[in-house]
Amino acid sequence: MTDLSAFAITRKWPAQHPDRIQLYSLPTPNGVKVSIALEELGLPYEPHLVSFETNDQTSPEFLSLNPNNKIPAILDPNGPDGKPLALFESGAILVYLASKAGQLLPQNTTGRYETLQWVMWQMGGVGPMFGQLGFFHKFAGKDYEDKRPRDRYVAESKRLLGVLDQRLADRQWVMGDQYTIADIAILPWVRNLVGFYGAGELVEFDQFKAVQRVLAAFAARPAVARGLAIPARG
C-alpha cells in the first residue's frame, strides 16, 4: 500500500485510499474544474472537503501542500517516475491530469497549445473578472454607493463573454468537435456567473446564444453533473 504519511496534509485529511489521487477542494468554479476532469477521465481519486467556514485553507496542513492557501490542490501518489506529486493551481492540475490520462488535450502540438491558450485565457481573464463582478454584485460590493467598480467588471465580463460567443459561434466546443480541458476550465465560471452570482441580467446573458448553447451541453454531461457536487459538503 502507498504510504503518504510524509505529507503533512494527510494528518488533517487522512487518505482512506492512499493509492488514489487525493483531491483537496470545494465545489467552487475553480474547485469543480478538477473534480469534473477527474470524473471525465475516469481516474481513481479520493475527495476531501476543504471548508472555508472553518478556514481549512489556512491550516498548516493545507499550507504544506499549497502555500497560496487556495483550492483546489491534489496529491498524486503515482506521479512522474512513480513518485508522489503535489500540485496546486487548477489550470496546472487540468494540464497534468489530461497529460497523465492522454485525454481532453489534443495530442498534436498545435492543438495542444491552442487549447492551453484558452485555459490561460480563463485563468487570467474570466476567473478574476467574473469573480470581482460576483463580489460587487452579490456580496459586500452592494455596500458601496459608488457603482463604478461594479460597472467596470460588468463591462469586462460582457466583453469576455463576447469573445467566447464569437469563438463558439460555429463550434461545438471551444476547440471544435473535441471536448477539452478548455471547456472544463471556462464553463463552470460561466455557470457560476449566471447562476450563483445571479448576474445574467446584468451582463445581458441572453444575447450570447452560442455560449448558452454550449453551457447547456456542458451541464448535460453526466461527468459534469457528478463533478459539480464533489467534494460533497458536510
Short mmCIF file of C-alpha atoms in Angstrom, two decimals:
data_model
loop_
_atom_site.label_atom_id
_atom_site.label_comp_id
_atom_site.label_asym_id
_atom_site.label_seq_id
_atom_site.Cartn_x
_atom_site.Cartn_y
_atom_site.Cartn_z
CA MET A 1 0.00 0.00 0.00
CA THR A 2 1.19 3.50 -0.87
CA ASP A 3 2.48 5.47 2.12
CA LEU A 4 1.58 9.18 2.09
CA SER A 5 2.44 9.84 5.73
CA ALA A 6 5.36 12.06 4.72
CA PHE A 7 2.83 14.64 3.52
CA ALA A 8 1.53 16.73 6.42
CA ILE A 9 -1.80 17.31 4.71
CA THR A 10 -2.76 13.68 5.31
CA ARG A 11 -2.76 14.30 9.06
CA LYS A 12 -5.79 16.57 8.74
CA TRP A 13 -7.33 14.68 5.83
CA PRO A 14 -6.29 11.01 6.22
CA ALA A 15 -6.18 9.02 3.00
CA GLN A 16 -8.54 6.07 3.11
CA HIS A 17 -7.32 5.08 -0.35
CA PRO A 18 -3.68 6.25 -0.50
CA ASP A 19 -3.18 4.61 -3.89
CA ARG A 20 -5.62 7.10 -5.45
CA ILE A 21 -5.21 10.76 -6.36
CA GLN A 22 -6.07 12.83 -3.30
CA LEU A 23 -8.23 15.87 -4.11
CA TYR A 24 -8.48 18.74 -1.63
CA SER A 25 -11.23 21.04 -2.80
CA LEU A 26 -14.63 22.69 -2.50
CA PRO A 27 -17.43 22.95 -5.11
CA THR A 28 -16.48 26.42 -6.37
CA PRO A 29 -15.86 27.26 -10.06
CA ASN A 30 -12.14 26.58 -9.63
CA GLY A 31 -12.70 23.54 -7.45
CA VAL A 32 -15.12 21.75 -9.75
CA LYS A 33 -12.78 22.08 -12.71
CA VAL A 34 -10.67 19.33 -11.19
CA SER A 35 -13.49 17.11 -9.94
CA ILE A 36 -15.15 17.31 -13.37
CA ALA A 37 -11.87 16.47 -15.11
CA LEU A 38 -11.31 13.51 -12.80
CA GLU A 39 -14.82 12.25 -13.49
CA GLU A 40 -14.44 12.73 -17.24
CA LEU A 41 -11.06 10.98 -17.27
CA GLY A 42 -12.11 8.12 -15.01
CA LEU A 43 -9.01 8.46 -12.86
CA PRO A 44 -9.38 6.94 -9.37
CA TYR A 45 -9.41 9.65 -6.74
CA GLU A 46 -10.42 10.41 -3.18
CA PRO A 47 -12.02 13.80 -2.48
CA HIS A 48 -11.52 15.79 0.72
CA LEU A 49 -13.63 18.82 1.59
CA VAL A 50 -11.66 21.97 2.43
CA SER A 51 -14.17 24.06 4.36
CA PHE A 52 -13.88 27.84 4.12
CA GLU A 53 -16.30 28.15 7.03
CA THR A 54 -13.66 26.72 9.37
CA ASN A 55 -10.72 28.26 7.46
CA ASP A 56 -9.31 24.87 6.50
CA GLN A 57 -7.45 26.57 3.65
CA THR A 58 -5.24 28.45 6.13
CA SER A 59 -4.41 25.44 8.28
CA PRO A 60 -0.75 24.40 8.48
CA GLU A 61 -1.64 21.06 6.91
CA PHE A 62 -3.23 22.63 3.83
CA LEU A 63 -0.49 25.24 3.53
CA SER A 64 2.06 22.43 3.48
CA LEU A 65 0.60 21.41 0.12
CA ASN A 66 -0.41 24.82 -1.20
CA PRO A 67 1.34 27.82 0.35
CA ASN A 68 -1.05 30.07 -1.57
CA ASN A 69 -3.97 28.79 0.58
CA LYS A 70 -6.36 28.35 -2.35
CA ILE A 71 -8.30 25.33 -3.53
CA PRO A 72 -8.05 23.03 -5.36
CA ALA A 73 -4.89 21.03 -4.75
CA ILE A 74 -4.05 17.41 -5.43
CA LEU A 75 -1.59 14.81 -4.26
CA ASP A 76 -0.96 12.07 -6.81
CA PRO A 77 0.74 9.05 -5.23
CA ASN A 78 1.67 7.83 -8.71
CA GLY A 79 3.28 10.90 -10.18
CA PRO A 80 6.09 11.12 -12.73
CA ASP A 81 8.77 8.46 -12.30
CA GLY A 82 6.50 6.68 -9.84
CA LYS A 83 7.00 9.32 -7.15
CA PRO A 84 4.19 11.25 -5.41
CA LEU A 85 3.44 14.66 -6.89
CA ALA A 86 1.69 17.55 -5.11
CA LEU A 87 0.13 20.26 -7.28
CA PHE A 88 -1.92 23.42 -6.81
CA GLU A 89 -3.47 25.90 -9.28
CA SER A 90 -6.46 24.49 -11.13
CA GLY A 91 -5.06 25.20 -14.59
CA ALA A 92 -1.82 23.35 -13.88
CA ILE A 93 -3.79 20.45 -12.42
CA LEU A 94 -6.00 20.23 -15.51
CA VAL A 95 -2.98 20.08 -17.79
CA TYR A 96 -1.32 17.46 -15.60
CA LEU A 97 -4.39 15.20 -15.38
CA ALA A 98 -5.12 15.45 -19.12
CA SER A 99 -1.48 14.64 -19.92
CA LYS A 100 -1.45 11.77 -17.44
CA ALA A 101 -4.57 10.19 -18.96
CA GLY A 102 -3.82 11.11 -22.57
CA GLN A 103 -7.29 12.63 -22.94
CA LEU A 104 -9.02 16.04 -23.05
CA LEU A 105 -5.93 17.63 -24.60
CA PRO A 106 -5.05 17.32 -28.30
CA GLN A 107 -2.05 15.12 -28.97
CA ASN A 108 -0.72 17.27 -31.80
CA THR A 109 1.47 20.19 -30.78
CA THR A 110 -0.60 22.89 -32.46
CA GLY A 111 -3.87 21.71 -30.93
CA ARG A 112 -2.24 21.35 -27.53
CA TYR A 113 -1.00 24.92 -27.42
CA GLU A 114 -4.22 26.33 -28.85
CA THR A 115 -6.10 24.56 -26.06
CA LEU A 116 -3.68 25.85 -23.45
CA GLN A 117 -4.15 29.42 -24.66
CA TRP A 118 -7.87 29.16 -23.84
CA VAL A 119 -7.13 27.66 -20.44
CA MET A 120 -4.80 30.60 -19.76
CA TRP A 121 -7.48 32.99 -21.07
CA GLN A 122 -9.82 31.67 -18.40
CA MET A 123 -7.20 31.79 -15.66
CA GLY A 124 -6.10 35.34 -16.46
CA GLY A 125 -9.40 36.88 -17.53
CA VAL A 126 -12.65 35.03 -16.94
CA GLY A 127 -11.93 33.86 -13.40
CA PRO A 128 -10.66 37.18 -11.97
CA MET A 129 -13.21 39.35 -13.80
CA PHE A 130 -16.27 37.18 -13.11
CA GLY A 131 -15.14 36.77 -9.52
CA GLN A 132 -14.86 40.51 -8.97
CA LEU A 133 -18.26 41.04 -10.56
CA GLY A 134 -19.67 38.46 -8.16
CA PHE A 135 -18.16 40.34 -5.23
CA PHE A 136 -19.59 43.70 -6.24
CA HIS A 137 -22.98 42.32 -7.33
CA LYS A 138 -23.78 39.57 -4.82
CA PHE A 139 -21.60 40.15 -1.81
CA ALA A 140 -20.03 43.10 0.03
CA GLY A 141 -19.86 45.27 -3.05
CA LYS A 142 -23.52 46.13 -2.50
CA ASP A 143 -22.40 48.24 0.45
CA TYR A 144 -20.56 50.63 -1.87
CA GLU A 145 -22.60 53.53 -3.20
CA ASP A 146 -20.07 54.13 -5.96
CA LYS A 147 -21.05 51.67 -8.71
CA ARG A 148 -18.08 52.40 -10.95
CA PRO A 149 -16.09 49.37 -9.70
CA ARG A 150 -19.06 47.07 -10.32
CA ASP A 151 -19.72 48.59 -13.73
CA ARG A 152 -16.07 48.14 -14.70
CA TYR A 153 -16.31 44.40 -14.08
CA VAL A 154 -19.71 44.21 -15.76
CA ALA A 155 -18.24 45.73 -18.91
CA GLU A 156 -15.20 43.47 -18.90
CA SER A 157 -17.29 40.37 -18.21
CA LYS A 158 -19.56 41.23 -21.14
CA ARG A 159 -16.52 41.73 -23.35
CA LEU A 160 -15.14 38.31 -22.34
CA LEU A 161 -18.50 36.66 -22.95
CA GLY A 162 -18.48 38.26 -26.40
CA VAL A 163 -15.05 36.80 -27.14
CA LEU A 164 -16.28 33.36 -26.07
CA ASP A 165 -19.54 33.69 -28.01
CA GLN A 166 -17.66 34.52 -31.19
CA ARG A 167 -15.35 31.56 -30.65
CA LEU A 168 -18.28 29.18 -30.17
CA ALA A 169 -20.46 30.56 -32.96
CA ASP A 170 -19.52 27.80 -35.39
CA ARG A 171 -18.03 25.26 -32.97
CA GLN A 172 -19.44 22.51 -30.79
CA TRP A 173 -16.82 23.19 -28.12
CA VAL A 174 -14.03 25.70 -27.61
CA MET A 175 -11.66 23.56 -29.69
CA GLY A 176 -14.26 22.46 -32.23
CA ASP A 177 -15.54 18.89 -32.20
CA GLN A 178 -13.16 17.85 -29.43
CA TYR A 179 -14.20 18.45 -25.82
CA THR A 180 -11.13 19.53 -23.85
CA ILE A 181 -9.86 20.98 -20.61
CA ALA A 182 -10.53 24.41 -22.14
CA ASP A 183 -14.26 23.75 -21.80
CA ILE A 184 -13.78 22.39 -18.28
CA ALA A 185 -11.81 25.50 -17.30
CA ILE A 186 -14.19 28.08 -18.75
CA LEU A 187 -17.76 26.81 -18.45
CA PRO A 188 -18.00 26.38 -14.65
CA TRP A 189 -17.24 30.10 -14.37
CA VAL A 190 -19.95 30.99 -16.89
CA ARG A 191 -22.39 28.79 -14.99
CA ASN A 192 -21.45 30.47 -11.73
CA LEU A 193 -21.81 33.96 -13.18
CA VAL A 194 -25.41 33.47 -14.26
CA GLY A 195 -26.34 31.00 -11.52
CA PHE A 196 -24.77 31.55 -8.12
CA TYR A 197 -23.85 35.19 -8.73
CA GLY A 198 -27.20 35.90 -10.36
CA ALA A 199 -25.59 38.31 -12.82
CA GLY A 200 -27.19 37.05 -16.02
CA GLU A 201 -29.39 40.09 -16.49
CA LEU A 202 -26.58 42.43 -15.53
CA VAL A 203 -24.30 41.11 -18.30
CA GLU A 204 -27.20 40.65 -20.74
CA PHE A 205 -26.51 36.94 -20.98
CA ASP A 206 -29.49 36.37 -23.29
CA GLN A 207 -27.53 37.91 -26.17
CA PHE A 208 -24.79 35.27 -26.03
CA LYS A 209 -26.63 32.46 -27.81
CA ALA A 210 -23.62 30.32 -28.62
CA VAL A 211 -22.39 30.44 -25.03
CA GLN A 212 -25.87 29.45 -23.81
CA ARG A 213 -25.95 26.50 -26.20
CA VAL A 214 -22.55 25.17 -25.18
CA LEU A 215 -23.18 25.75 -21.47
CA ALA A 216 -26.35 23.64 -21.72
CA ALA A 217 -24.45 20.85 -23.49
CA PHE A 218 -21.76 21.01 -20.84
CA ALA A 219 -24.23 20.82 -17.94
CA ALA A 220 -25.92 17.81 -19.58
CA ARG A 221 -22.77 15.68 -19.44
CA PRO A 222 -23.06 13.03 -16.67
CA ALA A 223 -19.46 13.54 -15.53
CA VAL A 224 -20.09 17.27 -15.20
CA ALA A 225 -23.22 16.69 -13.12
CA ARG A 226 -21.26 14.44 -10.79
CA GLY A 227 -18.23 16.71 -10.60
CA LEU A 228 -20.26 19.78 -9.71
CA ALA A 229 -21.18 18.21 -6.36
CA ILE A 230 -17.69 16.96 -5.40
CA PRO A 231 -16.45 17.14 -2.73
CA ALA A 232 -19.83 16.81 -1.03
CA ARG A 233 -20.49 19.49 1.53
CA GLY A 234 -20.98 18.21 5.05
#
